[in-house]
Amino acid sequence: MRHIRGLRQGTNAAMDWQGQNLCDRVAMVIIYAFAAVGFVIGFITQQLSHSIYSILAGTAIACLACLPDWPIYNRNPLPFQPVPDNGKQQTRTKQGRK
């Protein structure tokens, strides 16, 4: 668990909206391209396994390209408002009232 915590501390893990859109497009292009190539290879060789391996390879590459929070996906960070410090802690009940 210490190793995982160390990896988490080294990443931002806050992909912005444009980064999410770019990540989605990159993943879809990679997977669709590998699926098309896999279909052609599987059709030529008459082996369904070649198509499946191609799609699995594309999925693995898409995961490597999209799952880590790469800096390319954090180009437009949203500025958050500062937390107001009024000295009181607000508590809410189950209905959402103070």
Tab-separated table of C-alpha atoms in Angstrom:
chain	number	residue	atom	x	y	z
A	1	MET	CA	0.000	0.000	0.000
A	2	ARG	CA	2.903	2.389	0.631
A	3	HIS	CA	3.930	2.128	-2.998
A	4	ILE	CA	0.456	3.022	-4.203
A	5	ARG	CA	0.277	6.004	-1.856
A	6	GLY	CA	3.651	7.172	-3.152
A	7	LEU	CA	2.409	6.973	-6.723
A	8	ARG	CA	-0.762	8.872	-5.816
A	9	GLN	CA	1.198	11.699	-4.224
A	10	GLY	CA	3.228	12.194	-7.394
A	11	THR	CA	0.183	12.767	-9.609
A	12	ASN	CA	-2.273	15.613	-9.831
A	13	ALA	CA	-5.295	13.364	-10.547
A	14	ALA	CA	-7.410	16.340	-11.617
A	15	MET	CA	-7.933	16.167	-15.370
A	16	ASP	CA	-9.707	19.239	-16.719
A	17	TRP	CA	-12.786	19.111	-18.941
A	18	GLN	CA	-10.960	19.704	-22.218
A	19	GLY	CA	-8.442	17.071	-21.153
A	20	GLN	CA	-11.244	14.581	-20.542
A	21	ASN	CA	-12.658	15.303	-23.996
A	22	LEU	CA	-9.217	14.877	-25.594
A	23	CYS	CA	-8.603	11.689	-23.633
A	24	ASP	CA	-11.930	10.257	-24.783
A	25	ARG	CA	-11.177	11.056	-28.415
A	26	VAL	CA	-7.662	9.608	-28.211
A	27	ALA	CA	-8.960	6.388	-26.650
A	28	MET	CA	-11.722	5.995	-29.238
A	29	VAL	CA	-9.391	6.652	-32.189
A	30	ILE	CA	-6.847	4.131	-30.899
A	31	ILE	CA	-9.434	1.435	-30.199
A	32	TYR	CA	-11.309	1.945	-33.492
A	33	ALA	CA	-8.071	1.965	-35.500
A	34	PHE	CA	-6.881	-1.261	-33.900
A	35	ALA	CA	-10.338	-2.800	-34.377
A	36	ALA	CA	-10.327	-1.940	-38.094
A	37	VAL	CA	-6.799	-3.267	-38.585
A	38	GLY	CA	-7.662	-6.346	-36.544
A	39	PHE	CA	-10.753	-6.986	-38.648
A	40	VAL	CA	-8.733	-6.788	-41.863
A	41	ILE	CA	-5.966	-9.024	-40.508
A	42	GLY	CA	-8.493	-11.497	-39.124
A	43	PHE	CA	-10.399	-11.515	-42.413
A	44	ILE	CA	-7.249	-12.121	-44.459
A	45	THR	CA	-5.913	-14.858	-42.180
A	46	GLN	CA	-9.380	-16.251	-41.372
A	47	GLN	CA	-8.500	-16.241	-37.661
A	48	LEU	CA	-10.829	-14.576	-35.195
A	49	SER	CA	-8.081	-14.706	-32.578
A	50	HIS	CA	-5.966	-12.250	-34.617
A	51	SER	CA	-8.827	-9.760	-34.528
A	52	ILE	CA	-9.315	-10.213	-30.805
A	53	TYR	CA	-5.588	-9.835	-30.075
A	54	SER	CA	-5.506	-6.661	-32.134
A	55	ILE	CA	-8.446	-5.167	-30.242
A	56	LEU	CA	-6.884	-6.165	-26.912
A	57	ALA	CA	-3.582	-4.556	-27.940
A	58	GLY	CA	-5.431	-1.373	-28.906
A	59	THR	CA	-7.259	-1.351	-25.592
A	60	ALA	CA	-3.980	-1.780	-23.697
A	61	ILE	CA	-2.362	1.076	-25.637
A	62	ALA	CA	-5.432	3.265	-25.067
A	63	CYS	CA	-5.228	2.521	-21.335
A	64	LEU	CA	-1.558	3.510	-21.280
A	65	ALA	CA	-2.382	6.703	-23.164
A	66	CYS	CA	-5.419	7.701	-21.109
A	67	LEU	CA	-5.395	6.263	-17.594
A	68	PRO	CA	-2.387	8.137	-16.192
A	69	ASP	CA	-2.969	11.833	-15.665
A	70	TRP	CA	-0.535	13.052	-18.328
A	71	PRO	CA	0.275	16.792	-18.433
A	72	ILE	CA	-1.256	17.027	-21.919
A	73	TYR	CA	-4.665	16.516	-20.287
A	74	ASN	CA	-4.154	19.367	-17.778
A	75	ARG	CA	-3.606	22.314	-20.088
A	76	ASN	CA	-6.731	24.247	-19.039
A	77	PRO	CA	-7.137	23.912	-15.256
A	78	LEU	CA	-10.196	25.467	-13.666
A	79	PRO	CA	-9.516	28.030	-10.952
A	80	PHE	CA	-11.354	27.104	-7.782
A	81	GLN	CA	-12.744	29.669	-5.380
A	82	PRO	CA	-10.960	29.896	-2.042
A	83	VAL	CA	-12.671	28.331	0.950
A	84	PRO	CA	-14.379	31.052	2.999
A	85	ASP	CA	-13.015	31.263	6.523
A	86	ASN	CA	-15.735	32.896	8.598
A	87	GLY	CA	-14.774	31.206	11.866
A	88	LYS	CA	-17.908	29.051	12.035
A	89	GLN	CA	-18.389	25.540	10.885
A	90	GLN	CA	-21.620	24.957	9.094
A	91	THR	CA	-23.426	21.752	9.877
A	92	ARG	CA	-26.252	20.302	7.895
A	93	THR	CA	-28.983	17.927	8.871
A	94	LYS	CA	-30.275	15.144	6.691
A	95	GLN	CA	-32.728	17.508	4.989
A	96	GLY	CA	-29.917	19.886	4.008
A	97	ARG	CA	-30.899	22.671	6.419
A	98	LYS	CA	-28.710	24.276	9.076
